[in-house]
C-alpha positions in Angstrom: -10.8 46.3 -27.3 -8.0 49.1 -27.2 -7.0 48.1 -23.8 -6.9 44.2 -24.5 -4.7 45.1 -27.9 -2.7 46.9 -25.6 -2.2 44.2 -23.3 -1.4 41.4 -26.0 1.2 43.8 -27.4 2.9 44.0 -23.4 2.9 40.2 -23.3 4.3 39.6 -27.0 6.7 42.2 -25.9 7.4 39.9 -23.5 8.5 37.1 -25.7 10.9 39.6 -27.4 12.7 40.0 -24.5 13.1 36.2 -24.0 14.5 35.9 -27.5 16.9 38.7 -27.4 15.6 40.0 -29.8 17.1 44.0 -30.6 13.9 44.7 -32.4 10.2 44.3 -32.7 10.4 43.6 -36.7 12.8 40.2 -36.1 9.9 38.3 -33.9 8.2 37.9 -38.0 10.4 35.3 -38.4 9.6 33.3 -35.5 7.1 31.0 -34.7 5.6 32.2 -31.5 4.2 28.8 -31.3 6.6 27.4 -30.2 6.3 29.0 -26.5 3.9 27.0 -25.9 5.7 24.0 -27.0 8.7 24.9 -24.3 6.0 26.0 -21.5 4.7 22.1 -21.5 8.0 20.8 -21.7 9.0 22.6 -18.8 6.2 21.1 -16.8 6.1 17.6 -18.4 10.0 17.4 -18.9 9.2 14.2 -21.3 8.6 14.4 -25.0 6.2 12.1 -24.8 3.8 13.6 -22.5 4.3 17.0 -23.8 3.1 15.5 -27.3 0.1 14.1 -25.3 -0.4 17.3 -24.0 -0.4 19.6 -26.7 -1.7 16.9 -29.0 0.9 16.7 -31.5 3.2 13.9 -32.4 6.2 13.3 -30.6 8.8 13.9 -33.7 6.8 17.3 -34.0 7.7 18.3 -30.3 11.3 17.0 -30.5 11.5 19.4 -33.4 10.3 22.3 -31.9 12.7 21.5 -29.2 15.6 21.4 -31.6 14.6 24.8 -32.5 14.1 26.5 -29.3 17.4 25.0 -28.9 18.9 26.9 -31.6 16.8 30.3 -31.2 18.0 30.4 -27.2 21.5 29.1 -28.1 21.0 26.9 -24.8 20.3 23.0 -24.4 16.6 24.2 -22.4 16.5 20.8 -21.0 19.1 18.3 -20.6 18.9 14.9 -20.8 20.5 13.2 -17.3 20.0 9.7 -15.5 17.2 8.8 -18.3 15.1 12.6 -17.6 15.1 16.0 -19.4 16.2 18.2 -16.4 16.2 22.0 -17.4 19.1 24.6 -17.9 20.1 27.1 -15.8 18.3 29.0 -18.3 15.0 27.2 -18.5 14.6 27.7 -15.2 15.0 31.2 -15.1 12.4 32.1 -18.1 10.0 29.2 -17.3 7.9 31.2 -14.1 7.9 34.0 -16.1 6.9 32.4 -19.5 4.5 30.2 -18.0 2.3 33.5 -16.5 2.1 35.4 -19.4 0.8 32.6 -21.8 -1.7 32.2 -19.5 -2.5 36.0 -19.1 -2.6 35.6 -22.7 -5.0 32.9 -22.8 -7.6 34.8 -20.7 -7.4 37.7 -23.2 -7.7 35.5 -26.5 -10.4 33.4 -25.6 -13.0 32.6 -22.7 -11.6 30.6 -20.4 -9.1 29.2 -22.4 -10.1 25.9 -21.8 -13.0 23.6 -22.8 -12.9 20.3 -21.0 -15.6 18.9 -23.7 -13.1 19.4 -26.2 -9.6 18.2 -24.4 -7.5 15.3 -25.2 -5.1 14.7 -22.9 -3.7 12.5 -20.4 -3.3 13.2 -16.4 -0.6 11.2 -14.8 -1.9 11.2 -11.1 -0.5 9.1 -7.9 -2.7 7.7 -5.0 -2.8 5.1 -3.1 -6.0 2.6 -3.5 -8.0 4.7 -0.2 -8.0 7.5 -3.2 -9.1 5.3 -5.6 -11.8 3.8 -3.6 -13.1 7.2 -1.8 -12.4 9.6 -4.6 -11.9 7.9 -8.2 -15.2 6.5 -8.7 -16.9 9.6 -8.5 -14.3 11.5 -9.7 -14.1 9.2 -13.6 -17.9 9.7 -13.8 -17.6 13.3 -13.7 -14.7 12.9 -16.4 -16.7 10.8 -18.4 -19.8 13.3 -18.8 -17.7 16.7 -18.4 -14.2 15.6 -20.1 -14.5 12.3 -22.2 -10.9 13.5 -23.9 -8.6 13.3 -20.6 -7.4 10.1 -19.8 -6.1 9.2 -16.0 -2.8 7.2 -15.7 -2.8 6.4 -11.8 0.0 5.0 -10.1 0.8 4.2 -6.6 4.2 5.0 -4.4 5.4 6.1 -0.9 4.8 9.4 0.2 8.2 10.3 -0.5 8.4 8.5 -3.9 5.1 10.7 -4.5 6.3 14.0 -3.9 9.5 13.0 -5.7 7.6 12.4 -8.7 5.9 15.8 -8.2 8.9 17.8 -8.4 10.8 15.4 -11.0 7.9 16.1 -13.2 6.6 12.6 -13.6 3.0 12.8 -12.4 0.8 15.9 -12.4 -1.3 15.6 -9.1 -0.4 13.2 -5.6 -3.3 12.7 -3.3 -2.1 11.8 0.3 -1.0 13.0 3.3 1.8 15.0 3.3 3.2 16.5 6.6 6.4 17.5 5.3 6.7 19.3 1.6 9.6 20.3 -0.1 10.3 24.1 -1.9 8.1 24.4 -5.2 5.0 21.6 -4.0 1.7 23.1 -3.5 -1.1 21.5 -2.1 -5.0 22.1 -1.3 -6.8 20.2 1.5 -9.3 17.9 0.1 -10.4 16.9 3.7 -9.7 16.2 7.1 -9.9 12.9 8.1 -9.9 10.8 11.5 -9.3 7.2 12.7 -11.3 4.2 13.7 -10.4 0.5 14.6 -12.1 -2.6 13.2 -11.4 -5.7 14.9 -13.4 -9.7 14.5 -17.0 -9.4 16.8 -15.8 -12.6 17.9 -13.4 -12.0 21.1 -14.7 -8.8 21.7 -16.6 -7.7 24.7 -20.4 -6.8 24.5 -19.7 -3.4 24.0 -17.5 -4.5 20.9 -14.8 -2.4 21.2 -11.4 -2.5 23.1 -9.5 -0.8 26.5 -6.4 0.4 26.1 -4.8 -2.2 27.7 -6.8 -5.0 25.1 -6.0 -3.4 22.4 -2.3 -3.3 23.4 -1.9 -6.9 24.0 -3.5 -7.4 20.5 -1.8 -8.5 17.0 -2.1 -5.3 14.8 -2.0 -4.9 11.1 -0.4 -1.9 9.7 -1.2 -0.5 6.0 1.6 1.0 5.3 4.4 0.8 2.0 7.1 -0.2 4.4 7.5 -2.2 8.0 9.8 0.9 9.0 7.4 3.9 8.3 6.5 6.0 11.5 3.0 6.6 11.1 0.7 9.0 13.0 -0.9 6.2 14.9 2.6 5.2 15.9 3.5 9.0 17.0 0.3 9.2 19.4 1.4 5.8 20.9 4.7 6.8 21.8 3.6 10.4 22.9 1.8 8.6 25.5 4.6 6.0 26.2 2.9 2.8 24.2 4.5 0.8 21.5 2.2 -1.5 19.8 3.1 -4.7 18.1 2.9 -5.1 14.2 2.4 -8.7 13.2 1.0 -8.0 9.6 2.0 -4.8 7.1 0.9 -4.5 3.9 0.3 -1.7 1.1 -3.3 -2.5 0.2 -6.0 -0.2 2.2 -9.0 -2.0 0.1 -7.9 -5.4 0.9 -6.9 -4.8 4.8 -10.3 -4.7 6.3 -11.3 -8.2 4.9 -8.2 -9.7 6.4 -9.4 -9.2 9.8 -12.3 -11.6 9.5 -11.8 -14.4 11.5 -8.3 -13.7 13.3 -7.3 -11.6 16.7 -5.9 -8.9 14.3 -6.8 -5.2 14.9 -6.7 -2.5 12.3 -6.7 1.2 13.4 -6.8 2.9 9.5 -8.7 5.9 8.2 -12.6 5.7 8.5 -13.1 6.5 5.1 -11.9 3.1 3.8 -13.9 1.6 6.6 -17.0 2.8 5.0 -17.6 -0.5 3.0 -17.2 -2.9 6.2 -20.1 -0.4 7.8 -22.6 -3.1 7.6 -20.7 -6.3 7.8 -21.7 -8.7 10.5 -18.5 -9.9 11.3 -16.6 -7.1 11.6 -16.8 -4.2 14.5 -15.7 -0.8 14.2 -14.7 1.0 17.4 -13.4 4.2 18.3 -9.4 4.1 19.1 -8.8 3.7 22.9 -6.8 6.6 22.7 -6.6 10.2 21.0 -5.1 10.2 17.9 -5.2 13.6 15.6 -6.8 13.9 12.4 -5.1 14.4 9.3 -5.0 16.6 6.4 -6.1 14.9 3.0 -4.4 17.0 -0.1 -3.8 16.7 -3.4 0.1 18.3 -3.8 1.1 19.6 -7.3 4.6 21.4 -8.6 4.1 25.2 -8.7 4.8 25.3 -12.7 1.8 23.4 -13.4 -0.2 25.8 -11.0 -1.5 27.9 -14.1 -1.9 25.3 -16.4 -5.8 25.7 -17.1 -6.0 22.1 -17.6 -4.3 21.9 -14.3 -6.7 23.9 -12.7 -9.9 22.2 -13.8 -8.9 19.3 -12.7 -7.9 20.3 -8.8 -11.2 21.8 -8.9 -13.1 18.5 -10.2 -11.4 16.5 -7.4 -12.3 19.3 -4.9 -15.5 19.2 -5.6 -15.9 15.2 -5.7 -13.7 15.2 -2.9 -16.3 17.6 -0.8 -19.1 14.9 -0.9 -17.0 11.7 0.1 
């Protein structure tokens, strides 16, 4: 008990040095409080979700904010193109302030978090493969474990995910992301591969296609733009192969079922083919050519990365994401 009094009195010593304070005895009149308050606006950078967050009203945050304001003589986060965007200060006090409330959390109470006992709301981005591979076993979990936290998923580009990520907008994106910027951490969920699904009718006895079939064949590309270079178009042209794209569209769910009855052929993740498995009109083939497997993650801004809340939740769509 000596050593843990000890280590509370490091950390609170801690929050005297943020508040320049020149002694111990001026911290009395200051609600500590209130470091909590600027930790989840840090993260959330939006009054609103910060409120949500911490469960308190959203004039009772923007207060606390106006006095954090006044104690650190500094803005803290500054309101620009329609977002709060922090100070040069924020940012410099935020990686530090953000580890010691949660060093602080482990020594006040076990855990620090109770997922029975949450209310809060988790702003995620996926695209509907996600929500048909992962959500549905991922809400019953939240429904028996955590029947407080609320999802808010929403859909983008890759690139209009992992800008959302560091702009503070959304708290998790589930994707592929080859190519992260500074501050995004990720976790593999899993690795997946490719398979084709084409109309039985038109295809050979062995239902599947040659290289030089599938070439000559219509393709539709699920994808949130015409222009993207995806990795099935990077093995093409690694072997010298273009492939013609007569259909794109940004619904994974929906592309399968759009094959049925034309000359189309979709080469997509196998995952989302796992609901066309049995249907009698459709075939699904192996690719007539190699293409590599990916890297399924969920990607996340490194000030969230302590966030006990945060970390319950990575791990709940781990584990879901281990049986898929």
């Amino acid at each position: 008990m000596r050593n843990q009094l000890h280590y509370l009195f490091c950390k609170w010593k801690f929050c005297y040095n943020i508040f320049y304070m020149h002694n111990m005895n001026n911290l009395r009149g200051i609600d500590l409080n209130l470091l909590v308050v600027l930790d989840a606006l840090l993260a959330e950078r939006h009054v609103s979700r910060t409120a949500s967050r911490l469960n308190m009203s959203q004039p009772a945050v923007s207060h606390a904010l106006a006095r954090l304001r006044q104690l650190f003589d500094d803005p803290l986060l500054i309101r620009r193109d329609g977002q709060l965007v922090p100070s040069v200060r924020a940012h410099e006090i935020a990686p530090a302030l953000t580890e010691a409330l949660r060093q602080m959390r482990e020594v006040l109470g076990p855990g620090g978090f109770d997922p029975a006992k949450e209310k809060r709301t988790f702003h995620i981005m996926m695209s509907d493969y996600a929500s048909a591979v992962i959500l549905p076993d991922l809400l019953k979990m939240l429904r028996l474990e955590a029947p407080g936290i609320n999802l808010a998923v929403t859909q983008s580009s890759r690139e209009g995910m992992l800008r959302q990520v560091l702009d503070g907008d959304c708290d998790l994106a589930l994707g592929v992301f080859p190519d992260r910027p500074e501050r995004i951490e990720v976790e593999q969920l899993f690795v997946e591969d490719y398979a084709c699904i084409a109309d039985r009718e038109g295809l050979g006895s062995d239902g599947c296609l040659d290289m030089e079939s599938y070439l000559a064949r219509p393709h539709m590309l699920v994808a949130m733009s015409a222009e993207v270079n995806t990795e099935i178009e990077m093995a093409l042209h690694a072997i010298g192969h273009t492939r013609r794209i007569a259909v794109t569209l940004p619904h994974w769910g929906n592309a399968p079922r759009l094959i049925e009855g034309t000359d189309l052929v979709l080469t997509i993740a196998r995952k989302a083919l796992s609901f066309q498995e049995h249907n009698p009109v459709l075939a699904v083939f192996e690719p007539p050519f190699s293409i590599p497997p990916f890297s399924y993650v969920q990607a996340w801004h490194e000030r969230r990365g302590s966030d006990p809340a945060h970390l319950w939740l990575r791990k709940a769509i781990a584990e879901v994401s281990m049986s898929v």
